[in-house]
Coordinates of C-alpha atoms and ligand atoms in Angstrom, one line a residue:
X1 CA 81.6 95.8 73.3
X2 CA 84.9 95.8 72.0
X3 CA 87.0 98.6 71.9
X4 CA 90.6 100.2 71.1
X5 CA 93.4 100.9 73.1
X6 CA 92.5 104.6 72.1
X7 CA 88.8 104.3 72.9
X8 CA 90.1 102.8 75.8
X9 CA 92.0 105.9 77.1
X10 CA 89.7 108.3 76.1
X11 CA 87.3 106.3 77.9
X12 CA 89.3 106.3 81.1
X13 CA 90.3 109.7 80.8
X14 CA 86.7 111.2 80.8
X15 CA 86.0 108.5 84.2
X16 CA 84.5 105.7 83.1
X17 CA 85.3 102.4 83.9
X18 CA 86.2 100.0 81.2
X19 CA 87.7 96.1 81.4
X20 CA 91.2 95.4 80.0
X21 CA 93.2 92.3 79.6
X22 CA 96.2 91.6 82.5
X23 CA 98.3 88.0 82.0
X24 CA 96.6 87.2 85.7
X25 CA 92.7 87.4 84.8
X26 CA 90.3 90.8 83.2
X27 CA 90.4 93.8 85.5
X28 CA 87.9 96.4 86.0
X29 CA 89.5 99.7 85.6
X30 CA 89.9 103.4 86.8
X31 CA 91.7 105.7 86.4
X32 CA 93.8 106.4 89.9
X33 CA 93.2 110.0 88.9
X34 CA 89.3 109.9 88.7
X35 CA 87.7 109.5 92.5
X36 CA 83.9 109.5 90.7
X37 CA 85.2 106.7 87.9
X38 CA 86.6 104.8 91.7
X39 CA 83.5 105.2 92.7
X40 CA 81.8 103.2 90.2
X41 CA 83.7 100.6 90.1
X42 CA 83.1 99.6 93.5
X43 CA 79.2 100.3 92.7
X44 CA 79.4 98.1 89.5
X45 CA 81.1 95.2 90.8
X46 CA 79.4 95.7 94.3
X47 CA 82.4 95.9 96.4
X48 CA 82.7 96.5 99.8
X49 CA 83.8 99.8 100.2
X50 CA 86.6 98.8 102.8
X51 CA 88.2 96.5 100.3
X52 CA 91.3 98.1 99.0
X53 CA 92.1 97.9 95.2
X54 CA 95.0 97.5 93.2
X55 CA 97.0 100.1 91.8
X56 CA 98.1 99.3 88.3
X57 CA 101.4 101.4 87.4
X58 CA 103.3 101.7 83.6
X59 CA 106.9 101.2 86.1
X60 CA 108.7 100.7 89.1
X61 CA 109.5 104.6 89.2
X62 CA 105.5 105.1 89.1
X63 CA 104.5 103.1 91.9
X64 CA 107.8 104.3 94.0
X65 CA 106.8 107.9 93.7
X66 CA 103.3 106.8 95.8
X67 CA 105.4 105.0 98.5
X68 CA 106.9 106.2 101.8
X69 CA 108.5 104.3 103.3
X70 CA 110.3 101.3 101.4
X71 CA 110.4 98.1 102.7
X72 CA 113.5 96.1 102.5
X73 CA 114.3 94.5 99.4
X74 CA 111.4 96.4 97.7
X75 CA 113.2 97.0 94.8
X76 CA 114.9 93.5 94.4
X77 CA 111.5 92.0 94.1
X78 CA 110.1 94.8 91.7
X79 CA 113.3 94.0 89.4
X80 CA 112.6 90.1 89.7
X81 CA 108.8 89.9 89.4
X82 CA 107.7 93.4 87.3
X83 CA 106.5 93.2 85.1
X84 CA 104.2 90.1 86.4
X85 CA 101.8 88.8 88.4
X86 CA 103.4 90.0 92.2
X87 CA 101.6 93.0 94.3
X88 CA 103.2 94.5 96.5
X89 CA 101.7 96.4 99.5
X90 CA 103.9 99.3 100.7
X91 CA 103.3 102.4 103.1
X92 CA 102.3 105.6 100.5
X93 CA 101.8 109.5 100.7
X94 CA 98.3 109.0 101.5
X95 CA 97.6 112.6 100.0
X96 CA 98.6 111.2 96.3
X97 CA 96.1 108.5 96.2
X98 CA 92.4 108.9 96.8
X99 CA 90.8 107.1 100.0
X100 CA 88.3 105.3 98.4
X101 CA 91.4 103.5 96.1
X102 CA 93.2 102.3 99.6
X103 CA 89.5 102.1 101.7
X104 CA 91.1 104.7 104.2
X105 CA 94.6 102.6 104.7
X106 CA 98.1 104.4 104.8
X107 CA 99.0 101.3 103.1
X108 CA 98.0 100.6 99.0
X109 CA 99.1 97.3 96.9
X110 CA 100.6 97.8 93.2
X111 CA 101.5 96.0 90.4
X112 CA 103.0 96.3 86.9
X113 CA 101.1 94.2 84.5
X114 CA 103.5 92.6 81.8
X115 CA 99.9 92.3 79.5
X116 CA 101.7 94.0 76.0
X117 CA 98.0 95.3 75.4
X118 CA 97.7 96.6 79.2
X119 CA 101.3 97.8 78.7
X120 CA 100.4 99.8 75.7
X121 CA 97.1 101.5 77.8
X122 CA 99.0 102.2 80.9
X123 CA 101.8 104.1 78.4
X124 CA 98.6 106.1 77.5
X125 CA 97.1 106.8 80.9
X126 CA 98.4 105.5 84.0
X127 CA 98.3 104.5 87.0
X128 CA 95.1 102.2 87.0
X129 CA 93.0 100.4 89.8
X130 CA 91.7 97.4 88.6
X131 CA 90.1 94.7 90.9
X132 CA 88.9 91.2 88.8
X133 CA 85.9 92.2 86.4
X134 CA 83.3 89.8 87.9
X135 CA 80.5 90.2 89.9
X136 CA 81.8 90.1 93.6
X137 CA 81.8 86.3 94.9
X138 CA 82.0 84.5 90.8
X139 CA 84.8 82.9 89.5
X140 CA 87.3 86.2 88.2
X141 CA 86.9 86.3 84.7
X142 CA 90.0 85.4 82.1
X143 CA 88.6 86.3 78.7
X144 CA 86.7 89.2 77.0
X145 CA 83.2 87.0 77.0
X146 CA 83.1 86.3 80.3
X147 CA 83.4 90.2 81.1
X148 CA 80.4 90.7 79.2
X149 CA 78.7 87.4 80.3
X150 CA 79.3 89.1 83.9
X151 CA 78.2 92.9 82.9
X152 CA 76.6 92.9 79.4
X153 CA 77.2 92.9 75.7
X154 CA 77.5 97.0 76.0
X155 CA 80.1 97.2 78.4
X156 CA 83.4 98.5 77.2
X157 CA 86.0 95.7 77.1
X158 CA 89.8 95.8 75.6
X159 CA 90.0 92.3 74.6
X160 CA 93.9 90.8 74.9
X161 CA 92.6 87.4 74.9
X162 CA 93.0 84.7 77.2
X163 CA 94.5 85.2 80.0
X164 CA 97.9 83.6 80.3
X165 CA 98.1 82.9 83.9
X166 CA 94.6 82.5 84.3
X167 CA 94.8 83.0 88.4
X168 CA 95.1 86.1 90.3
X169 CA 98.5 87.8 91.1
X170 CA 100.3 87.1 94.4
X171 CA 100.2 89.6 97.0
X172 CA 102.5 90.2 99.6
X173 CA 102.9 92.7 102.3
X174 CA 106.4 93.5 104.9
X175 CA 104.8 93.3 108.3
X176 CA 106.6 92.6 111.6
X177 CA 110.0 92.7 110.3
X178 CA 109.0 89.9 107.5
X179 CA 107.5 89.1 103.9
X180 CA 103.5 88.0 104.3
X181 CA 101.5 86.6 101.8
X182 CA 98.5 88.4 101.5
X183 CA 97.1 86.3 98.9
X184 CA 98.2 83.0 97.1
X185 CA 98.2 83.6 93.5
X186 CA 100.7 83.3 90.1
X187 CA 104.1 83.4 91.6
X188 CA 105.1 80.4 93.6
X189 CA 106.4 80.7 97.2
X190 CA 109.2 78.7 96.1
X191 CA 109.9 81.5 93.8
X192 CA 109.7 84.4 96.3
X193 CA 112.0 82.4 98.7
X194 CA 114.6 82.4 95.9
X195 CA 114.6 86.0 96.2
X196 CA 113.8 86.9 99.9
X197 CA 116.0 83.9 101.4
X198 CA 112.9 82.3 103.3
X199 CA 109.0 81.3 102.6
X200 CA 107.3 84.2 103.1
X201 CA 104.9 83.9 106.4
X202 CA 101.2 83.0 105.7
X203 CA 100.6 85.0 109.2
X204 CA 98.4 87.9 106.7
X205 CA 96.0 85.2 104.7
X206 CA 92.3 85.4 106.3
X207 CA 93.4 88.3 108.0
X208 CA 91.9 92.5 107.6
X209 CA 91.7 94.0 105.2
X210 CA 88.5 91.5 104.3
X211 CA 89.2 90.4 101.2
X212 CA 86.8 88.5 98.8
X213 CA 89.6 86.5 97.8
X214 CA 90.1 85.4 101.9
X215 CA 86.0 84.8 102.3
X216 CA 85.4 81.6 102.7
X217 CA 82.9 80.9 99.4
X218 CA 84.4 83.0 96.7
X219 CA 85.4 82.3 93.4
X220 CA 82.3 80.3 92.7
X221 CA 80.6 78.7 90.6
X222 CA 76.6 78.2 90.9
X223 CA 77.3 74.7 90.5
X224 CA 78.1 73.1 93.9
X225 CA 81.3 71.7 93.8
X226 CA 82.0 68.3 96.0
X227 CA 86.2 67.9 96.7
X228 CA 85.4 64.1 97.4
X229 CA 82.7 61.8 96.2
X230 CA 79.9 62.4 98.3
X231 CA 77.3 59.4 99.5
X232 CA 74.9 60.1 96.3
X233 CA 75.8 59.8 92.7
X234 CA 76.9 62.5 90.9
X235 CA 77.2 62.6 87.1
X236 CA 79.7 65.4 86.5
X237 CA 83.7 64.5 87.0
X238 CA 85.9 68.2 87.2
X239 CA 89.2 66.0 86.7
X240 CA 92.2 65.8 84.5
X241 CA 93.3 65.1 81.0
X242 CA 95.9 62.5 81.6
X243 CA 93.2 60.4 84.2
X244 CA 90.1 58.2 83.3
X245 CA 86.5 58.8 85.2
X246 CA 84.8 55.7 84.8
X247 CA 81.0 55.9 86.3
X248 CA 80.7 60.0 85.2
X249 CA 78.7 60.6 82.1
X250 CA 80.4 63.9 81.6
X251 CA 84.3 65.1 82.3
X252 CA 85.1 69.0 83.1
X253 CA 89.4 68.7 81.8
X254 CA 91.2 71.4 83.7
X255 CA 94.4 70.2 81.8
X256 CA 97.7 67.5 82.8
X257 CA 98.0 66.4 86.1
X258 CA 101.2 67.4 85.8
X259 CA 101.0 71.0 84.1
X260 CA 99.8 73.1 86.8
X261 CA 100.1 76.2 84.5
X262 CA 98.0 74.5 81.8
X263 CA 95.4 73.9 84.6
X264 CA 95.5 77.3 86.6
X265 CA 95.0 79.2 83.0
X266 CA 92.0 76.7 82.2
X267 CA 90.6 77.3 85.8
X268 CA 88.5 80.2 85.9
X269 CA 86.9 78.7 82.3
X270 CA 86.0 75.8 83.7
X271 CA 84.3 76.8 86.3
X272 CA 81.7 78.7 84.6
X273 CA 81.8 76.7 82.1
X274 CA 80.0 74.5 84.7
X275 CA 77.4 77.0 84.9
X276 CA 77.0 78.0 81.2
X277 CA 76.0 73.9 80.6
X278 CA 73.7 74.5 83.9
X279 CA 75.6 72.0 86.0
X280 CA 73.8 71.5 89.2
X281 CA 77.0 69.7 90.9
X282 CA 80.1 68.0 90.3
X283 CA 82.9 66.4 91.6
X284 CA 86.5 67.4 91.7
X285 CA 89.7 65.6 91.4
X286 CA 92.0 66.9 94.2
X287 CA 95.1 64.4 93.2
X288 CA 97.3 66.8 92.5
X289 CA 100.9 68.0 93.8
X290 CA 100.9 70.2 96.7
X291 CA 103.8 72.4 95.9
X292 CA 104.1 75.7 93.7
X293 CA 100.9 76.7 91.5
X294 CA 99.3 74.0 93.0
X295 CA 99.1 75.5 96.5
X296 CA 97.0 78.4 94.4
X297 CA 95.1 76.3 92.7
X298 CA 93.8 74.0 95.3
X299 CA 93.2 77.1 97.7
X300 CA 91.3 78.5 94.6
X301 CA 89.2 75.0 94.3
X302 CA 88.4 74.8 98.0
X303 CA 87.0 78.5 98.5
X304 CA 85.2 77.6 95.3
X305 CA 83.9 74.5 96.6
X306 CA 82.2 76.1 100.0
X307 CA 78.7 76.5 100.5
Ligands
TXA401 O1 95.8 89.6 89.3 C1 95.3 90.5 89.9 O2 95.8 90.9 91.0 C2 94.0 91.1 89.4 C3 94.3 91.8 88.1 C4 93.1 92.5 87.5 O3 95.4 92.6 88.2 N1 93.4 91.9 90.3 C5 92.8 91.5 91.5 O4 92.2 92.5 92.2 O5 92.7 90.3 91.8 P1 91.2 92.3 93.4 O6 90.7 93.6 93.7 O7 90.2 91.2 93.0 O8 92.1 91.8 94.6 C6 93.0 92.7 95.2 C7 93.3 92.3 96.6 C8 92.1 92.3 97.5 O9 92.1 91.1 98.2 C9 92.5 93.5 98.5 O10 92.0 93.3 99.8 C10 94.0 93.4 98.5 O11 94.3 93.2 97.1 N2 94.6 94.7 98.9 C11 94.6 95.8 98.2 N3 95.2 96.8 98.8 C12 95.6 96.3 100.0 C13 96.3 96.8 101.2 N4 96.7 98.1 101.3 N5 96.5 96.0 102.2 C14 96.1 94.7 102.1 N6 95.4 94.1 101.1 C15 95.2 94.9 100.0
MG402 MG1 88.7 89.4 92.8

């Protein structure tokens, strides 16, 4: 069900949990003020209680009044990257944020959507938690109708659209004296290293907090997906616009081979596209770059791809 950015605060306000539009992919959202609203969210997307959720603020100023303890250059990177697709973990007050938001942590992650429909919410009520409205373990969902393919036609959902980045944000942590990526997402190492002076260590990914995102078979479709032919035929190509598939009777475009934002905003679509068409299996094209987005989007490919 569609609603308004006023039905949307309203909605928030008396602890429900509604899905809005970020420029990464849908969130499912609480209010940071409304432990019962936190509550459902983890129960409707059945999330492991010890995974920590993001805290969506309306400014840097917001999300510096939660932290303790800056880490260096903190604030550079807030400037830089906010409003956009970068989290950033940092030590907080733990008495301003409710444990079930940080699952018991004295650390919590925040972001400041650049979404002008999120914006416009969070300038209503703010902050918001909002992990990726799908069901724990599918492919995150980047458009209003795959929020209600995942949780029904009822479910209240501020549609913005499709998403523009179509992959999750980029998280990053300071831990032993460095930057750590937490998760590969949006922003490009290369474009952190600009900023920070050096590639920011990879020591945190597959690391606790268990993350869904750093399970091994995540972002899935129901389809299995094959990274190489395998030794029996398969019909479906996953491939790209630019590139011919003789021998497949049907082509899955994820865009150019050489736009990697046209594919990582066609991603998520794709994928369950696959399953919408009731694909049993298909193969996918893996000649592609290895630097920038496309680190993201071959992690995003390969944890899809597990089984
Ligand atoms: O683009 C995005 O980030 C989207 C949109 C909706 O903003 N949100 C999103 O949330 O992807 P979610 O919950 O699917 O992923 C949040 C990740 C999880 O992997 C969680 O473990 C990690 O952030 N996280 C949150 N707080 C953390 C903390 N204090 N320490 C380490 N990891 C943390
Ligand atoms: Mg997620």
């Amino acid at each position: 069900m569609r609603i308004s950015i006023k039905k949307a605060a309203q909605l928030l306000q008396n602890h429900q949990v509604i899905a809005v539009p970020t420029e990464t992919v849908y969130g499912l959202a609480a209010w940071l003020k409304s432990p019962q609203a936190i509550e459902t969210l983890f129960d409707l997307k059945k999330r492991p209680r010890e995974n920590p959720l993001i805290i969506h603020v309306k400014s840097s100023e917001e999300a510096l009044s939660y932290i303790s303890e800056k880490p260096p250059q903190l604030e550079t990177l807030m400037k830089t990257f906010w409003p956009g697709p970068l989290t950033l973990i940092a030590p907080v007050f733990v008495d301003r944020i409710p444990e079930a938001a940080r699952a018991g942590l004295t650390t919590a992650a925040f972001r400041m959507p650049s979404h002008p429909v999120l914006h416009e919410l969070l300038e209503e009520i703010s902050p918001l938690v909002a992990p990726s409205a799908n069901l724990s373990g599918r492919p995150s969902a980047t458009s209003a109708e795959h929020v209600e393919n995942d949780f029904g036609n009822t479910f209240p959902v501020l549609d913005g659209g499709a998403c523009h980045h179509g992959v999750e944000s980029t998280i990053i942590a300071f831990v032993e004296g460095k930057w750590a990526l937490a998760r590969r997402g949006a922003i490009a190492e290369e474009a952190l290293r600009e900023v920070i002076g050096y590639y920011p260590e990879e020591a945190l990914i597959g690391k606790r907090p268990i993350s869904p995102g750093q399970l091994f078979r995540h972002y899935a479709p129901k389809a299995r997906l094959f990274l190489s032919p395998p030794e029996h035929s398969v019909a479906t190509m996953v491939g790209f616009s630019d590139r011919q598939y003789p021998g497949y009777t049907k082509v899955y475009y994820l865009g150019s081979s050489s736009n990697p934002q046209e594919v990582s905003h066609r991603l998520y679509r794709i994928l369950r596209q696959l399953d919408e068409d009731g694909v049993p299996e298909a193969v996918v094209d893996m000649q592609m770059a290895e630097d920038g987005l496309w680190k993201t989007i071959r992690e995003r490919l390969s944890k899809a791809s597990a089984f």
